[in-house]
mmCIF file of C-alpha atoms in Angstrom:
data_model
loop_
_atom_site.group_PDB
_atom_site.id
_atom_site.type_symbol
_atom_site.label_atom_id
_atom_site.label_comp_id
_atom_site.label_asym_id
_atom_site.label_seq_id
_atom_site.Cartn_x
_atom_site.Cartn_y
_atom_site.Cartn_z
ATOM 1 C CA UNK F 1373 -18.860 -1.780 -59.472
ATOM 2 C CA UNK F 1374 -20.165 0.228 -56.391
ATOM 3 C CA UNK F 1375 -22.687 -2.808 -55.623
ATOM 4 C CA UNK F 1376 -19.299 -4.702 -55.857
ATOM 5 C CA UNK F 1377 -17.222 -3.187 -53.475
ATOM 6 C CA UNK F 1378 -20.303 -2.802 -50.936
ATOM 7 C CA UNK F 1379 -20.640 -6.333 -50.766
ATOM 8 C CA UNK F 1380 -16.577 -6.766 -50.655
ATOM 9 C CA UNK F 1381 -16.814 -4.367 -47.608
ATOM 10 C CA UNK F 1382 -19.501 -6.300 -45.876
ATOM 11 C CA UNK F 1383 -17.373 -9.906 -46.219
ATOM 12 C CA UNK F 1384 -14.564 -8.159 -44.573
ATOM 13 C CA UNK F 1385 -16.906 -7.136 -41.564
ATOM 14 C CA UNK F 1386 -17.726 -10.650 -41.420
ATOM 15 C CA UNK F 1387 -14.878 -12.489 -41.204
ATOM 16 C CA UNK F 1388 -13.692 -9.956 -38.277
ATOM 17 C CA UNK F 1389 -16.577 -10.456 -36.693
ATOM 18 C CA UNK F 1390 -16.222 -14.681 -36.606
ATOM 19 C CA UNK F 1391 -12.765 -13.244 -35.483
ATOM 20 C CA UNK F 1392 -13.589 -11.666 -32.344
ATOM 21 C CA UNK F 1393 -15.862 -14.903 -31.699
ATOM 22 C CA UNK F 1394 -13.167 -17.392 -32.135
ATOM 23 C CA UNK F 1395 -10.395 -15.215 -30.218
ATOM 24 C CA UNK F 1396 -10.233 -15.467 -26.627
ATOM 25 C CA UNK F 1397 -10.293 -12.526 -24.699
ATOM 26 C CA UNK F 1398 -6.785 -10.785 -23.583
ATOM 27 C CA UNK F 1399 -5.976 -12.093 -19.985
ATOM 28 C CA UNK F 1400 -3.850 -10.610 -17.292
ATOM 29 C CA UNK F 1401 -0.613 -11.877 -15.786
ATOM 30 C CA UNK F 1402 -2.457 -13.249 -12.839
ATOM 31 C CA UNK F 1403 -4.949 -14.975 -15.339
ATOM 32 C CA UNK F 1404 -2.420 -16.499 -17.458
ATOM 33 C CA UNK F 1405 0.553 -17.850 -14.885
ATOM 34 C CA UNK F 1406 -0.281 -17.003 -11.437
ATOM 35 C CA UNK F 1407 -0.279 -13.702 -9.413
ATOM 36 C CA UNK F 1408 3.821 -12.911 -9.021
ATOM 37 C CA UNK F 1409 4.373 -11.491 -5.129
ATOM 38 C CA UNK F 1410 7.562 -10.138 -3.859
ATOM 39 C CA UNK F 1411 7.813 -9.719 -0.084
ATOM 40 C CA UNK F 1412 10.132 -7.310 1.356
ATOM 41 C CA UNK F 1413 11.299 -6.540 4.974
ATOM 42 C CA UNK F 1414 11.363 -2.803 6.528
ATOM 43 C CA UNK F 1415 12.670 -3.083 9.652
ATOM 44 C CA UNK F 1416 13.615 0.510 10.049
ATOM 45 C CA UNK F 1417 11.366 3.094 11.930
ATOM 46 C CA UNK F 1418 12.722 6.179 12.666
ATOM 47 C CA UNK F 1419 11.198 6.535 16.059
ATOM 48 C CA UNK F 1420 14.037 7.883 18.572
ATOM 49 C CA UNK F 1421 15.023 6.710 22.076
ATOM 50 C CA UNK F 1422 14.202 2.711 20.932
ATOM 51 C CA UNK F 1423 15.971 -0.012 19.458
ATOM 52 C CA UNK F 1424 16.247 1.873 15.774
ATOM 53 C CA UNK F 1425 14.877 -1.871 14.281
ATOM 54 C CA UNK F 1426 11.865 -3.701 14.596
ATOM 55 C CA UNK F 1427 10.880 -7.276 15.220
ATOM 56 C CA UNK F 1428 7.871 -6.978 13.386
ATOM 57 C CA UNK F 1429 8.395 -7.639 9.552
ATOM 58 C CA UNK F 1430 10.671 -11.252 10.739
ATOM 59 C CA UNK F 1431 7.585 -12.153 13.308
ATOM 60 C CA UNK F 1432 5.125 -11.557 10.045
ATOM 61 C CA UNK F 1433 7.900 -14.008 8.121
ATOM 62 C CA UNK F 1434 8.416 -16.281 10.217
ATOM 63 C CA UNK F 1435 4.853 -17.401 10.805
ATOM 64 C CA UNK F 1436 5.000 -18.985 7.358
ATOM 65 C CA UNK F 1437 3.934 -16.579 5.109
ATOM 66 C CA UNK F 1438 5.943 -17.993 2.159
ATOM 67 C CA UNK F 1439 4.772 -21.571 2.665
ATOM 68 C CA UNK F 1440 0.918 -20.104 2.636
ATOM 69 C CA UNK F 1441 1.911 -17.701 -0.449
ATOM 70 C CA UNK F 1442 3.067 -20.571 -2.317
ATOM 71 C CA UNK F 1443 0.124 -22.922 -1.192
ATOM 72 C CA UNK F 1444 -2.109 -20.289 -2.948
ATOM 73 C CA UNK F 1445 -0.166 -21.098 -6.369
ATOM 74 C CA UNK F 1446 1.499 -17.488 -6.190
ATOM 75 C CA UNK F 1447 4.931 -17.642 -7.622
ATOM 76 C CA UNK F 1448 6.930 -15.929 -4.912
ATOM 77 C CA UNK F 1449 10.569 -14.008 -5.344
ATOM 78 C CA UNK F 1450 13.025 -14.243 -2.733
ATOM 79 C CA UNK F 1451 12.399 -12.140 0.105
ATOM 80 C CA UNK F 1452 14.145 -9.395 0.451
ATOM 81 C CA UNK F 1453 15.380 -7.314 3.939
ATOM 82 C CA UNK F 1454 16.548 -3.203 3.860
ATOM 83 C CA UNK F 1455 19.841 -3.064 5.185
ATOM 84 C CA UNK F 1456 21.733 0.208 5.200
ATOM 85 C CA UNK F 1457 25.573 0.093 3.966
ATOM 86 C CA UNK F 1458 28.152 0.117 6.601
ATOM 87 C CA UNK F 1459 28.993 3.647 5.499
ATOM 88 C CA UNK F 1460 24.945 4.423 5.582
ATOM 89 C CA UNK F 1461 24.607 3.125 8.942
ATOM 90 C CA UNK F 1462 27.106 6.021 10.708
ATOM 91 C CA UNK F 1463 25.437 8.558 9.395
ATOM 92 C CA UNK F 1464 24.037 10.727 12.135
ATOM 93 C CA UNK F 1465 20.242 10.828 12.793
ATOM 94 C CA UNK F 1466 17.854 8.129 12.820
ATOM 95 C CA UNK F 1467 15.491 10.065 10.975
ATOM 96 C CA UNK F 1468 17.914 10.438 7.841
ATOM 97 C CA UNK F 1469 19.174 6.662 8.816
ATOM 98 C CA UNK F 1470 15.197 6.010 8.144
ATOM 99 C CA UNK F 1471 15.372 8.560 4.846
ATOM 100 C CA UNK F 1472 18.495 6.191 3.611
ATOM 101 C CA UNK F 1473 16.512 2.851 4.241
ATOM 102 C CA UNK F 1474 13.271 4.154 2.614
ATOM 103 C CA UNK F 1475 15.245 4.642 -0.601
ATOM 104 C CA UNK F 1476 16.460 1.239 -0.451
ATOM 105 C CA UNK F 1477 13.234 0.278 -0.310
ATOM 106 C CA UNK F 1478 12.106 2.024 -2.981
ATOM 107 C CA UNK F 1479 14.994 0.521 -4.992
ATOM 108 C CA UNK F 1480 13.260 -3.118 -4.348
ATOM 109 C CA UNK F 1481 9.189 -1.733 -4.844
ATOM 110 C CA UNK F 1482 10.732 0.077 -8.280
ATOM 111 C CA UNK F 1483 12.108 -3.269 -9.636
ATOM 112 C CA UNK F 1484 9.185 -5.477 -8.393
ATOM 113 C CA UNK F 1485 7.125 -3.141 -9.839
ATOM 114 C CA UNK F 1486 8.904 -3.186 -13.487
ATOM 115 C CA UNK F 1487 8.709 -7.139 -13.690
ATOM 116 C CA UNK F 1488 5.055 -6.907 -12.740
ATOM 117 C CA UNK F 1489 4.762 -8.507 -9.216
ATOM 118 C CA UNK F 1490 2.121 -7.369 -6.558
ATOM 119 C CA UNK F 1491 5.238 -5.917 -3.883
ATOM 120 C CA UNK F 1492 4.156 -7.016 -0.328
ATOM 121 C CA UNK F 1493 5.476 -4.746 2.140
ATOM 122 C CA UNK F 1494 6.114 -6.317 6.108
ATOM 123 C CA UNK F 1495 7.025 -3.110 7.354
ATOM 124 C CA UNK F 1496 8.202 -2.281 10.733
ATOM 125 C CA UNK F 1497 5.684 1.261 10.928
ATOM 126 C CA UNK F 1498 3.963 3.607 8.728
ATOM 127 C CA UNK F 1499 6.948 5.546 7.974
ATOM 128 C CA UNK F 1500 8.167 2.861 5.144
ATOM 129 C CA UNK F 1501 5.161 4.477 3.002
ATOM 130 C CA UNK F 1502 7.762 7.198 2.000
ATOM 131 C CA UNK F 1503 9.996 4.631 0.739
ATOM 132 C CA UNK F 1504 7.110 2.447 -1.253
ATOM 133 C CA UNK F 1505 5.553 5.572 -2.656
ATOM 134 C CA UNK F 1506 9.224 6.761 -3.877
ATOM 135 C CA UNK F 1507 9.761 3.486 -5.535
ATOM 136 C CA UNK F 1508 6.027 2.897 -7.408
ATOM 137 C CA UNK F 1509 7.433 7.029 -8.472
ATOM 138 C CA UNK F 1510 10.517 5.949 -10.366
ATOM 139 C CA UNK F 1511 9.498 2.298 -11.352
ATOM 140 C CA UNK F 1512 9.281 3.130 -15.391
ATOM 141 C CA UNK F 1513 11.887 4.856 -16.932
ATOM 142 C CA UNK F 1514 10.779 8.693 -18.025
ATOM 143 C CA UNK F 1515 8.899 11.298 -15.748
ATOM 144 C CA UNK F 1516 7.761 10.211 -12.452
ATOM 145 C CA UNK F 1517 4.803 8.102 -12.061
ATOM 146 C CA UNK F 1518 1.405 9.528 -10.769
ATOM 147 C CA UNK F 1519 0.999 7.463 -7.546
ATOM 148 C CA UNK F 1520 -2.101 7.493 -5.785
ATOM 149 C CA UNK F 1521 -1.923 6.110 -1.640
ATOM 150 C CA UNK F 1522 -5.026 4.524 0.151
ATOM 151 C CA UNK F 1523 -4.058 5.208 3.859
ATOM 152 C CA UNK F 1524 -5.951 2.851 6.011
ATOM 153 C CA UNK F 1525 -5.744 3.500 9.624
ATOM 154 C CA UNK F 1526 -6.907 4.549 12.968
ATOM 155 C CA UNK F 1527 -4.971 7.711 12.802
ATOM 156 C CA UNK F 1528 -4.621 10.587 10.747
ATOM 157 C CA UNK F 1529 -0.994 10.172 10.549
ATOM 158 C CA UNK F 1530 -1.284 13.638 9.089
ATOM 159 C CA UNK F 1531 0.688 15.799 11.418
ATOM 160 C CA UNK F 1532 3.155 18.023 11.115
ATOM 161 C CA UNK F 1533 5.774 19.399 13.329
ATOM 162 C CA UNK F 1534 3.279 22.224 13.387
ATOM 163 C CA UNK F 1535 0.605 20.529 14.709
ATOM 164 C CA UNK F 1536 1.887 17.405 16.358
ATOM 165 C CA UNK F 1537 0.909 16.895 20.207
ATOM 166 C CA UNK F 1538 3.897 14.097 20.882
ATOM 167 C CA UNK F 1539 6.360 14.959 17.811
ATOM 168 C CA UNK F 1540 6.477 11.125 17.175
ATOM 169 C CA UNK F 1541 7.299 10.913 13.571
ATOM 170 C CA UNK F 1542 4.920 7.742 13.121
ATOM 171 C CA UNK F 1543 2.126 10.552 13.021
ATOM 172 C CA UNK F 1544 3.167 12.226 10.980
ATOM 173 C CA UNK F 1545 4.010 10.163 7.039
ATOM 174 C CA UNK F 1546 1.090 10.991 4.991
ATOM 175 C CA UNK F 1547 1.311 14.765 5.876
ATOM 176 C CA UNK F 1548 5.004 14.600 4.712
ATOM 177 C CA UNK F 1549 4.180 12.436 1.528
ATOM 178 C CA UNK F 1550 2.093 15.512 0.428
ATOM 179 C CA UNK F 1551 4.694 17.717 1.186
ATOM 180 C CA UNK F 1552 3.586 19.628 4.153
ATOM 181 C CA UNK F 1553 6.592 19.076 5.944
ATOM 182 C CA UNK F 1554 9.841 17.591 6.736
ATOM 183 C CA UNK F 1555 10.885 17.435 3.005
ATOM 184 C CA UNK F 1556 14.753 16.693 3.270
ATOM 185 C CA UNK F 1557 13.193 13.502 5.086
ATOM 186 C CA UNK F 1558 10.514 12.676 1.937
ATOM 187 C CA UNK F 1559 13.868 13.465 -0.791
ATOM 188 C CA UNK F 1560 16.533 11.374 1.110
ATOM 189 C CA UNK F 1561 13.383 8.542 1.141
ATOM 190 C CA UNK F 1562 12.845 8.883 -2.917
ATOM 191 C CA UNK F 1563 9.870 10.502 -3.348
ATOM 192 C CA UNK F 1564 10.055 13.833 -5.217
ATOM 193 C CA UNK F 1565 7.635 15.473 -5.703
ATOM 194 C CA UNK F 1566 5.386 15.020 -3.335
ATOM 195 C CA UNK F 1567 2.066 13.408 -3.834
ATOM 196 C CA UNK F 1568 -0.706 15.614 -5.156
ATOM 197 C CA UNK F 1569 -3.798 15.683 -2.281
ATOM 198 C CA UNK F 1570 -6.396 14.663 -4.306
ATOM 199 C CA UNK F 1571 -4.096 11.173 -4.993
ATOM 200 C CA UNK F 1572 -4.704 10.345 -1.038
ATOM 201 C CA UNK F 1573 -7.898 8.309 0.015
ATOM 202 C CA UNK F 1574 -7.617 7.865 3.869
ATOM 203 C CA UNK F 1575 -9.656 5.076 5.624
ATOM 204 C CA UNK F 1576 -10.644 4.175 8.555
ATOM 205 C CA UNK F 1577 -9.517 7.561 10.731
ATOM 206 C CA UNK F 1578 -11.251 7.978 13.977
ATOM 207 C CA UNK F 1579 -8.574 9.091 16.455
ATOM 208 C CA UNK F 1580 -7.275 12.298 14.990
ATOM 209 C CA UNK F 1581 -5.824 15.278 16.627
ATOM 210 C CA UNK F 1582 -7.356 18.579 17.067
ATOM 211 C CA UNK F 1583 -5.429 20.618 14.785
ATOM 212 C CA UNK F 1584 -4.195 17.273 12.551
ATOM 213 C CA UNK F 1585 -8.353 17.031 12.438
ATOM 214 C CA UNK F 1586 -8.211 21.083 10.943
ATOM 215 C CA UNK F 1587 -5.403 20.231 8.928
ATOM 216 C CA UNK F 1588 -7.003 17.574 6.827
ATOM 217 C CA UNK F 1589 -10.426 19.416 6.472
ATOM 218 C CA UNK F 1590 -8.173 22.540 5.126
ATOM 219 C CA UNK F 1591 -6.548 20.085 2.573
ATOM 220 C CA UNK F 1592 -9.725 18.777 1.997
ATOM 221 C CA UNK F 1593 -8.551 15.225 1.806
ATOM 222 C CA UNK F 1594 -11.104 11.998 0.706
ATOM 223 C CA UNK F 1595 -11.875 10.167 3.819
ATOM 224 C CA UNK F 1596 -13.705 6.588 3.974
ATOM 225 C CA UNK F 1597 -15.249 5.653 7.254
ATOM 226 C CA UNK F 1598 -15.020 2.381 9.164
ATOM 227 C CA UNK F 1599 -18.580 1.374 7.762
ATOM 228 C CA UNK F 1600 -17.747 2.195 4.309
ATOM 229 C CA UNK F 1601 -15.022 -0.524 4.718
ATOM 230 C CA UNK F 1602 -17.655 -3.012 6.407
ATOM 231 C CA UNK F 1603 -19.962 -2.382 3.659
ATOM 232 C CA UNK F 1604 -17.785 -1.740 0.553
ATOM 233 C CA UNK F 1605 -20.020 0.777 -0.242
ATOM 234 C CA UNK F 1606 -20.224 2.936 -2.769
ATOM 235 C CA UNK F 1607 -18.182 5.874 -1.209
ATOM 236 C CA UNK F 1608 -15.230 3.220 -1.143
ATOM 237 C CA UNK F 1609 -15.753 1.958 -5.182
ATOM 238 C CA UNK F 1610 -16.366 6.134 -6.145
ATOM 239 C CA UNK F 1611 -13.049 6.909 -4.143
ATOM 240 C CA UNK F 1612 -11.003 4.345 -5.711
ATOM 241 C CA UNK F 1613 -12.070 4.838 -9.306
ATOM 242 C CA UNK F 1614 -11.568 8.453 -9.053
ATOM 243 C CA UNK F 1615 -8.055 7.727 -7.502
ATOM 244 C CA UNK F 1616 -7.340 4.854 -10.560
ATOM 245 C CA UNK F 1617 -8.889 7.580 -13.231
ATOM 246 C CA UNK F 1618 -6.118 10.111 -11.696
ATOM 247 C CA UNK F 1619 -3.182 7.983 -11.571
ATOM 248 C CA UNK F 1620 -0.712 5.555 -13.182
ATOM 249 C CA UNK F 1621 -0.693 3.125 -10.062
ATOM 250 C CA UNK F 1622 -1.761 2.410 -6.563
ATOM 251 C CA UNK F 1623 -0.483 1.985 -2.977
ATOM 252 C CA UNK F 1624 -2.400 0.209 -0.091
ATOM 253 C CA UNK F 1625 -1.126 0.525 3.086
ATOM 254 C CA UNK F 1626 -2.413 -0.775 6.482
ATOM 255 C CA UNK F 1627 -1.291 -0.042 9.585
ATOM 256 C CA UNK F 1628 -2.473 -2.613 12.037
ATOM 257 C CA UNK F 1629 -4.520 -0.975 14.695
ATOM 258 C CA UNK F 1630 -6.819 0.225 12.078
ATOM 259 C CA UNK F 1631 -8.529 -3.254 13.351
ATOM 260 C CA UNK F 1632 -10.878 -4.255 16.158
ATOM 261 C CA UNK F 1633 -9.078 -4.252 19.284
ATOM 262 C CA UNK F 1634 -9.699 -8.022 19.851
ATOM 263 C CA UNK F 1635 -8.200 -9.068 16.489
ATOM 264 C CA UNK F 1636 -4.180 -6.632 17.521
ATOM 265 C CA UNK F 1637 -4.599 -6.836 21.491
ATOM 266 C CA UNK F 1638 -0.862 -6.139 21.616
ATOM 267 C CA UNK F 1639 -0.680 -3.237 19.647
ATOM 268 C CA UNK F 1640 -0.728 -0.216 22.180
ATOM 269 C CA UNK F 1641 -2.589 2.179 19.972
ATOM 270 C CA UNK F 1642 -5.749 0.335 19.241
ATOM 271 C CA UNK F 1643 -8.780 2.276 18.909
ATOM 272 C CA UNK F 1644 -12.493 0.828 19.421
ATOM 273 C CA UNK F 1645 -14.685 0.576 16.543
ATOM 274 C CA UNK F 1646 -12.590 -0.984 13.840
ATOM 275 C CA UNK F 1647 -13.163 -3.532 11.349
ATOM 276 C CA UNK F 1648 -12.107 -7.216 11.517
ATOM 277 C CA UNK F 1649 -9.425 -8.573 9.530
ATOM 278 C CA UNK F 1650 -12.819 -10.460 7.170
ATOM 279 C CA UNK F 1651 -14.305 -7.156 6.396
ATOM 280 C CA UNK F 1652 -11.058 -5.441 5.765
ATOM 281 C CA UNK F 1653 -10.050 -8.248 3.727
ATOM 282 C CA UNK F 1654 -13.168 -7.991 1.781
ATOM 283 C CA UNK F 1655 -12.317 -4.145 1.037
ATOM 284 C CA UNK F 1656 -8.881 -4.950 0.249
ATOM 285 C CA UNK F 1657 -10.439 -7.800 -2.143
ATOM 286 C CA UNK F 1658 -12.600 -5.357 -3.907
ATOM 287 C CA UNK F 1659 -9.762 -2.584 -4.318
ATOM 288 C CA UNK F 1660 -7.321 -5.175 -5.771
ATOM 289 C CA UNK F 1661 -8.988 -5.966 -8.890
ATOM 290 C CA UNK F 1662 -7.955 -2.629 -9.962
ATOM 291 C CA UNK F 1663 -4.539 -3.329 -12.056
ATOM 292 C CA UNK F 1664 -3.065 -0.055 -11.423
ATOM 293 C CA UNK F 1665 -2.914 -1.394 -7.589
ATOM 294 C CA UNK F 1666 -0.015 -2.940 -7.349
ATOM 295 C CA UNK F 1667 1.859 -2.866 -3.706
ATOM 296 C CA UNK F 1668 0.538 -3.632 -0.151
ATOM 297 C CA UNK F 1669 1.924 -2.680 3.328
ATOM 298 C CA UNK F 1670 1.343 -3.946 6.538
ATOM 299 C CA UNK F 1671 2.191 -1.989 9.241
ATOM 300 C CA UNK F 1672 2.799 -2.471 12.629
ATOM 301 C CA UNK F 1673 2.097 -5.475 13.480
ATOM 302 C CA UNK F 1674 2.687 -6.602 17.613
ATOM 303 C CA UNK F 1675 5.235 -9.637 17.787
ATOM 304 C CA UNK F 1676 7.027 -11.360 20.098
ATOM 305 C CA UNK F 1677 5.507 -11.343 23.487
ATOM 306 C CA UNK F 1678 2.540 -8.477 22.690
ATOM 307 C CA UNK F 1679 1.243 -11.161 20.034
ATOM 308 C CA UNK F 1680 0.873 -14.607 22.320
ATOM 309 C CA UNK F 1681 -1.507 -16.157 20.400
ATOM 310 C CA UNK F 1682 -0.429 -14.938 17.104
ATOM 311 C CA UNK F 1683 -4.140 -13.392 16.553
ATOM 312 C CA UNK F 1684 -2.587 -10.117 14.998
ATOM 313 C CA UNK F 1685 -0.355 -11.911 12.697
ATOM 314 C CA UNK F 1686 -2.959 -14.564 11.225
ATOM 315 C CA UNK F 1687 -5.043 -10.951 10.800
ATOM 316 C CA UNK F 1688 -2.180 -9.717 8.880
ATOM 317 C CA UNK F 1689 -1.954 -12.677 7.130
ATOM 318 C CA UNK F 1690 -5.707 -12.395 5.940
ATOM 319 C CA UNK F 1691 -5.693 -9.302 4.633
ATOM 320 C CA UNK F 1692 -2.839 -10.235 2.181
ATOM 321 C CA UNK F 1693 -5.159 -13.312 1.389
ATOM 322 C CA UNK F 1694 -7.715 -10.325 0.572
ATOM 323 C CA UNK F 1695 -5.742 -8.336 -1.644
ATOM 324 C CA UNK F 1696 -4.541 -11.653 -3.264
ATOM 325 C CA UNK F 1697 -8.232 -12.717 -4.115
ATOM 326 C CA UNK F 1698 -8.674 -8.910 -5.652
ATOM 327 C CA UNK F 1699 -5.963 -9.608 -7.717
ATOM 328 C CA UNK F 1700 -6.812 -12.742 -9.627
ATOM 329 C CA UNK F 1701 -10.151 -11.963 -10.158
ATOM 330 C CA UNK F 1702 -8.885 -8.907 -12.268
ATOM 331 C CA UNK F 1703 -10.051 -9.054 -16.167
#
């Protein structure tokens, strides 16, 4: 009876076996119908003593973004624009006016995020990372996500009031995504709590501050250089799988002038030494086969009459070809 039931056991083994043979192998949304995109408009900045909107995110659309989306086969949802409420819109500050638009736009990245489309962000600066960051936080129902941010940019955009030469509040969003400041402006934008430092990777720094410089040695946060983006070296893939190992999902967010100089000659904060909008695109392909990646930002984009030739919005438009490749090659 023994010999019996061996032999029983060993036909069951089988036949899963010629199972797992015959089966095809479980394939992701982007496999099966196309990679879903959502685009979304931030025009709101927060930056004082300006027109409180910016041109940017409609330049970025109105080059034809959709048209080469849906070329690609990507199934696109309507594009969305923040707007604040009439009643939103006289509240005093544009700080907390930026605070009330983030949260909208968290709103949007939360639902995108819960139908499982890759949110593209057009966003007029850096400080619409509060808002995406607040919405991948809330986009399940429960406790709040574990979001993890790869900052790529010329900048540190890691001061404080503290330590800030100018007080411009575009230097100043990652610091107050980890909390180190400013937090009425980080609550009123969605995100609560703050982000942990070890679920920052920032990329691509090389204009930073003196004491923005101290401050992110202190906080010991993960840098990636310029050439680690050329190359996609190893630093970049050990960075980003210790990021995906430590949390539920992913934000990528660009801010233009991270770039060479040639490929964003409008934008008045380049910095020499960047990458081209190929290599970055290549980084941002290799980052996006990660699943728990799921939202992209472009930031700061020149438009109008500081982008002539449109170089700095076909650049833009590359790199959201790049994270588009990442994502359908995901298994």
């Amino acid at each position: 009876m023994r010999g019996w039931n061996v032999l029983q056991g060993r036909a069951v083994l089988l036949a899963f076996a010629i199972l797992a043979l015959t089966v095809p192998p479980t394939t992701t949304v982007a496999q099966e119908a196309g990679v879903r995109v959502a685009l979304v408009k931030m025009p709101f900045h927060g930056e004082r003593n300006v027109a409180e909107r910016s041109g940017g995110p409609d330049y970025l659309q109105a080059g034809g973004i959709e048209a080469r989306l849906r070329e690609r086969g990507v199934t696109l949802a309507p594009t969305a624009t923040v707007a604040l409420t009439p009643a939103e819109a006289r509240q005093y500050g544009e700080w907390h006016r930026l605070g009330l638009a983030n949260r909208h736009l968290g709103t949007f990245v939360a639902e995108s995020a819960a139908e499982g489309a890759l949110t593209v962000g057009l966003l007029a600066n850096c400080n619409a990372l509060l808002g995406v960051l607040g919405g991948l936080q809330r986009s399940t129902a429960g406790p709040p996500r574990r979001v993890g941010l790869v900052f790529i940019d010329a900048h540190g955009d890691f001061n404080t009031p503290e330590t800030t030469l100018s007080g411009m509040l575009g230097g100043m969003p990652v610091a107050v995504a980890a909390g180190l400041g400013l937090h009425n402006l980080r609550r009123t934008s969605g995100l609560d709590p703050a982000l942990p430092i070890a679920h920052i990777v920032h990329a691509g720094a090389r204009d930073l501050d003196p004491l923005e410089r101290e401050l992110m040695t202190q906080q010991n946060v993960t840098q990636i250089s310029v050439q680690d983006l050329r190359d996609r070296s190893g630093a970049l893939r050990e960075a980003m799988r210790a990021l995906s190992a430590a949390t539920d999902v992913i934000y990528v967010h660009i801010d233009m002038d991270v770039l060479d100089p040639a490929e964003v000659p409008g934008h008045p904060l380049t910095v020499p030494d960047g990458p081209t909008s190929a290599q970055l695109a290549a980084a941002l392909t290799e980052m996006f086969r990660d699943p728990k990646v799921t939202a992209l930002g472009i930031a700061s984009t020149p438009w109008g009459e500081r982008d002539p030739d449109g170089a700095s919005r076909q650049a833009a438009y590359r790199l959201i070809d790049g994270a588009l490749d990442g994502v359908r090659q995901r298994r």
